[in-house]
GROMACS .gro file of C-alpha atoms in nm:
model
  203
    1UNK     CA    1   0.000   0.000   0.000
    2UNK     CA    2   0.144   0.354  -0.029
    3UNK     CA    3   0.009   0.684   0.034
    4UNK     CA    4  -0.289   0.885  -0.025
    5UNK     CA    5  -0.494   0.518  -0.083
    6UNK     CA    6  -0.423   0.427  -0.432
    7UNK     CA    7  -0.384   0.062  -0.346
    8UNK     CA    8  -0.160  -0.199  -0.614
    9UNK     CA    9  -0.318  -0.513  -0.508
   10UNK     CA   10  -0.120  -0.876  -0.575
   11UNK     CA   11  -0.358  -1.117  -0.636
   12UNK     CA   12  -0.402  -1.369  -0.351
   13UNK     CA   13  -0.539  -1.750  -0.283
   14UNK     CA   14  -0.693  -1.718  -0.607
   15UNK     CA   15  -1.040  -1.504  -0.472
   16UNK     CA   16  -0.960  -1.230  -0.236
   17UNK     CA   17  -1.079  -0.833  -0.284
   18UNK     CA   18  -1.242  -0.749  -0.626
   19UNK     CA   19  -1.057  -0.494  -0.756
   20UNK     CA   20  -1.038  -0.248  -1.071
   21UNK     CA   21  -0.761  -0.356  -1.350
   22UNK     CA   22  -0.580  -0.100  -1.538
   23UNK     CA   23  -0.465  -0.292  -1.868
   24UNK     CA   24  -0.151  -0.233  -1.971
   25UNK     CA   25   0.058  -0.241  -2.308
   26UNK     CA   26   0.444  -0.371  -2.343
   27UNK     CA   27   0.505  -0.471  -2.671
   28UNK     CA   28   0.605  -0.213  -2.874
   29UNK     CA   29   0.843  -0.107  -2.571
   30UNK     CA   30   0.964  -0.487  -2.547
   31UNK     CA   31   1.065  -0.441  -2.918
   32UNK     CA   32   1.302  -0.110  -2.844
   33UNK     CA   33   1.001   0.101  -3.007
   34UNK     CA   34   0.945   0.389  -2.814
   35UNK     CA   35   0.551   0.402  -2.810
   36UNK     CA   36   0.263   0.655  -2.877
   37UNK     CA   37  -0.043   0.645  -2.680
   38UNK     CA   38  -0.361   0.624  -2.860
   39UNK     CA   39  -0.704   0.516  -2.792
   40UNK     CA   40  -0.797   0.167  -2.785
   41UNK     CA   41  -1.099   0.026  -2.794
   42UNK     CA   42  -1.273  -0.336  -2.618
   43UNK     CA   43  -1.457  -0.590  -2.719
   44UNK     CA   44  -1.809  -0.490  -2.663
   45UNK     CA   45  -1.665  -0.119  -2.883
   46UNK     CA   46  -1.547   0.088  -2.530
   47UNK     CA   47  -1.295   0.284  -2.611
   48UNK     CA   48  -1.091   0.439  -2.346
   49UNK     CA   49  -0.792   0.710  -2.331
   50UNK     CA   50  -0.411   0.593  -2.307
   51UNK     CA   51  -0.111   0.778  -2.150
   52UNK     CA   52   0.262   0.705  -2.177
   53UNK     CA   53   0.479   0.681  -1.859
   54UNK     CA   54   0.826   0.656  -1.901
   55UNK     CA   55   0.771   0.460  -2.239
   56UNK     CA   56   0.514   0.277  -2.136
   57UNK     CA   57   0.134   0.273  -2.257
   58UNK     CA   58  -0.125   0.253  -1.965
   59UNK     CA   59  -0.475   0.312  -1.995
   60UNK     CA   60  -0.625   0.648  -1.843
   61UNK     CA   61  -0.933   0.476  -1.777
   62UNK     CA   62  -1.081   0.149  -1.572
   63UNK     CA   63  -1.203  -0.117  -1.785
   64UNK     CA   64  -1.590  -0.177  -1.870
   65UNK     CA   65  -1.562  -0.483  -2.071
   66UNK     CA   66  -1.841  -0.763  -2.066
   67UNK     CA   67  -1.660  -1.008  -2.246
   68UNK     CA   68  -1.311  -1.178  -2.306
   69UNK     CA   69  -1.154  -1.140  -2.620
   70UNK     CA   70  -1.302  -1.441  -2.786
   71UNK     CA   71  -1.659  -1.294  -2.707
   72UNK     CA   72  -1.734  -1.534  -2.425
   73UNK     CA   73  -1.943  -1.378  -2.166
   74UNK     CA   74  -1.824  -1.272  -1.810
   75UNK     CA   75  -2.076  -1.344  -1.550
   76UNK     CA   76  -2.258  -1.071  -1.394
   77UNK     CA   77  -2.278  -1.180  -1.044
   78UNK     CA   78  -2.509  -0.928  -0.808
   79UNK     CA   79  -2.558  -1.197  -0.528
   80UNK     CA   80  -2.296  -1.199  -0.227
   81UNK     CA   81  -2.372  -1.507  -0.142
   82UNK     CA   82  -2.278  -1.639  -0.529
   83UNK     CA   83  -1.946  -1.364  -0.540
   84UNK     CA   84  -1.851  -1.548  -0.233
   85UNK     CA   85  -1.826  -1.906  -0.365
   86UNK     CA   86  -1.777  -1.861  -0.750
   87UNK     CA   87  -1.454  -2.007  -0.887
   88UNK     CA   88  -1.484  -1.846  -1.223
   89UNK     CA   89  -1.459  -1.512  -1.390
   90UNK     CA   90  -1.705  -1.216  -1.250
   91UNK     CA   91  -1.764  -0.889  -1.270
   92UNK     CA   92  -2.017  -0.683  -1.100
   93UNK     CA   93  -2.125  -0.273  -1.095
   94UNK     CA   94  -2.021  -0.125  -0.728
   95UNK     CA   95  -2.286  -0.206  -0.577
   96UNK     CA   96  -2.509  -0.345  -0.819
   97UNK     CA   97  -2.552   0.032  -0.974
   98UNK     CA   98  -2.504   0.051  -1.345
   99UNK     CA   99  -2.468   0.444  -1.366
  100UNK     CA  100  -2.105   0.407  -1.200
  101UNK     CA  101  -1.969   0.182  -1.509
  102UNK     CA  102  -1.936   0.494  -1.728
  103UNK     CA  103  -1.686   0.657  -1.484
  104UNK     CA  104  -1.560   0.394  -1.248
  105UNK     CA  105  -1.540   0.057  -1.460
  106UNK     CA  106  -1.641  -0.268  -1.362
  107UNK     CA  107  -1.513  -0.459  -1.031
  108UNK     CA  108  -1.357  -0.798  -1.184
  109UNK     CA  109  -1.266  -1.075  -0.966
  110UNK     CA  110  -0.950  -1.261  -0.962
  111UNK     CA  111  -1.092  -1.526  -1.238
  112UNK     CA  112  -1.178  -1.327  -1.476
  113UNK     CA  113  -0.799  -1.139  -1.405
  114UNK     CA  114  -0.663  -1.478  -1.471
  115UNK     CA  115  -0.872  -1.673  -1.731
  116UNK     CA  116  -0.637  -1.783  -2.047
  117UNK     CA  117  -0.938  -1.611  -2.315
  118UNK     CA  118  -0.803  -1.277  -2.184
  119UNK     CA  119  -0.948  -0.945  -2.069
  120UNK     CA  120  -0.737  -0.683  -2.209
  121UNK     CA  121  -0.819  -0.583  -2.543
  122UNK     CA  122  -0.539  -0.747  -2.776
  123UNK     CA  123  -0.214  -0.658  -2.753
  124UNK     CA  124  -0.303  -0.531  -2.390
  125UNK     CA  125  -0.205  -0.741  -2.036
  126UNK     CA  126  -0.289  -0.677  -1.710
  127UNK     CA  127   0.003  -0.504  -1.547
  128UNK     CA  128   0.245  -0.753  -1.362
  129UNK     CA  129   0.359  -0.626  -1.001
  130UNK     CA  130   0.707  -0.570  -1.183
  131UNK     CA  131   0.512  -0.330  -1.362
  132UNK     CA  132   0.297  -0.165  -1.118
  133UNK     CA  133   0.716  -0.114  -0.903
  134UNK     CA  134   0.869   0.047  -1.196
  135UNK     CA  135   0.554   0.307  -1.226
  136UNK     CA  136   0.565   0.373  -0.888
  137UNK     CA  137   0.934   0.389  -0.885
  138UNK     CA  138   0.940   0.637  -1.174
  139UNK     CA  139   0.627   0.827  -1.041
  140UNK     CA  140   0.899   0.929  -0.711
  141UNK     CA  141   0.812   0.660  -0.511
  142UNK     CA  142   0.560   0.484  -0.225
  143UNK     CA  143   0.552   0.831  -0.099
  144UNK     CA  144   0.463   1.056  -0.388
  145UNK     CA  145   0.342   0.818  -0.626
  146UNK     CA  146  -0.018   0.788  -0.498
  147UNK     CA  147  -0.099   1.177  -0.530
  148UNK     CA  148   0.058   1.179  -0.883
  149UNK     CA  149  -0.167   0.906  -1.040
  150UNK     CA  150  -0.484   1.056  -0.861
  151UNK     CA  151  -0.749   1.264  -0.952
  152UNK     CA  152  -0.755   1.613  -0.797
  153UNK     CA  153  -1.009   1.781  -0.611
  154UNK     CA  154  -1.312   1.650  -0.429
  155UNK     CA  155  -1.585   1.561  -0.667
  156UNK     CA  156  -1.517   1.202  -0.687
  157UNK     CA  157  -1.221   1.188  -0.364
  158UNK     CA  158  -1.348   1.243  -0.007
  159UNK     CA  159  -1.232   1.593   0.127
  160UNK     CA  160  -0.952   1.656   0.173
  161UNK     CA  161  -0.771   1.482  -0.084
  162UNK     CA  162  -0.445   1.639  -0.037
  163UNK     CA  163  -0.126   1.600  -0.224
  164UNK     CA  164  -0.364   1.517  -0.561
  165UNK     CA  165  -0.178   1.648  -0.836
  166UNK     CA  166  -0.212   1.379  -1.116
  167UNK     CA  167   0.076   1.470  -1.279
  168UNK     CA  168   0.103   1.132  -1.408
  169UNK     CA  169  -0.217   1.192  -1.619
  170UNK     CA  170  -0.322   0.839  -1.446
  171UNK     CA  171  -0.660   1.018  -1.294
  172UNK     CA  172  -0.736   0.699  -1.097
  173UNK     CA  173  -1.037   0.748  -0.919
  174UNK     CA  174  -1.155   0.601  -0.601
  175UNK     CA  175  -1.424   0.314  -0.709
  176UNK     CA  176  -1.403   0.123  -0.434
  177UNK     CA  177  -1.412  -0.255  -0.411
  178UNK     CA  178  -1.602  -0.584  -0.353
  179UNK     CA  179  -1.499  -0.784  -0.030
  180UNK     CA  180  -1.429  -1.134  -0.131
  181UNK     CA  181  -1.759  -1.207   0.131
  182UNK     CA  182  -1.940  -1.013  -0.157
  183UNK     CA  183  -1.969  -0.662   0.000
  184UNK     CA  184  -1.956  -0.340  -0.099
  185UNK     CA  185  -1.730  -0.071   0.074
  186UNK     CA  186  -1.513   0.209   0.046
  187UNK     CA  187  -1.618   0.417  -0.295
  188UNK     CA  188  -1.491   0.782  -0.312
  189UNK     CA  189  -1.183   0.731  -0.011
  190UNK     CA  190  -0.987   0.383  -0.194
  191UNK     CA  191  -0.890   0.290  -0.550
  192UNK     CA  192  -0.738  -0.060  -0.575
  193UNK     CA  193  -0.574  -0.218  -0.971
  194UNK     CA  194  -0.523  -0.594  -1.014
  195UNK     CA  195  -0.178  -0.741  -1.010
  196UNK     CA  196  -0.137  -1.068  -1.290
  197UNK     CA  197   0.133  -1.171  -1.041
  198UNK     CA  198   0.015  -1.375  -0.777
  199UNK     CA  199   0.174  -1.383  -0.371
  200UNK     CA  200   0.487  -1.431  -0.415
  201UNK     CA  201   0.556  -1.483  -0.739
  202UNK     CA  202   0.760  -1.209  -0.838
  203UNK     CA  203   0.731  -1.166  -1.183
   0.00000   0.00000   0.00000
């Protein structure tokens, strides 16, 4: 965890807190290409804002997708009692309100982070916790990083929100999460991104 609550969560004994995903692109950097950021657009025709930090393309936005890449559906699971026990991939509204996809995302749990048909739109991953280091690293550090990737002011961050400069041009916003008991808790004070790596697994 590091300051001001932007939270970089490593995914844990497979079903733990439902978080948001920030997707991710490395392959024109992996290729010594120094990339552009563009928009890019999902499967069911989103299309969402990119930035580049330090030579790497991140999305500026959470993800809203319904599907995975090969058009299979994720399931939309509204029940706690269901989120609890499912062992594949779901996704859900904060709680169960669709008027926060537009600016929030969907919360995705950690089978639908990990399922082999993919989430990402193509040539998009969900950020390794090698990756989510080096962007806090570059961003200053644990103790600077979280006010540079967040959105300033207090229309969507709980007063006082101090030290929000997003400088970054990250603008994470604070969506809150799903417990892995299936509750709701936490919108507008805590933002939390899947991790593909799982505890310790370095990677």
């Amino acid at each position: 965890m590091f300051r001001n609550r932007m939270i970089i969560h490593t995914a844990f004994l497979k079903l733990f807190l439902l978080l948001f995903m920030a997707c991710h692109t490395p392959t024109e950097y992996d290729r010594g290409i120094r990339p552009s950021p563009r928009p890019v657009m999902d499967i069911d025709g989103n299309v969402y804002e990119t930035i580049n930090i330090d030579d790497r393309i991140w999305m500026a936005e959470n993800l809203r997708a319904t599907r995975y890449r090969n058009g299979d559906p994720i399931a939309n699971v509204t029940t706690a009692e269901e989120w609890e026990t499912i062992d594949r991939g779901a996704l859900i509204f904060y709680n169960n309100i669709s008027s926060y996809d537009t600016l929030y995302g969907k919360l995705y749990n950690w089978y639908a982070i990990n399922d082999p048909r993919g989430l990402c739109p193509p040539g998009w991953r969900v950020p390794t916790e090698r990756d989510w280091v080096s962007l806090i690293n570059v961003l200053g550090g644990e103790s600077l990083a979280g006010g540079k990737m967040k959105a300033r002011g207090t229309q969507h961050w709980r007063a006082p929100n101090v030290a929000a400069t997003n400088e970054s041009g990250f603008t994470g916003l604070p969506g809150g999460m799903r417990r892995f008991d299936g509750v709701f808790t936490s919108i507008g004070e805590i933002s939390y991104w899947w991790s593909s790596t799982e505890t310790g697994a370095l990677s």
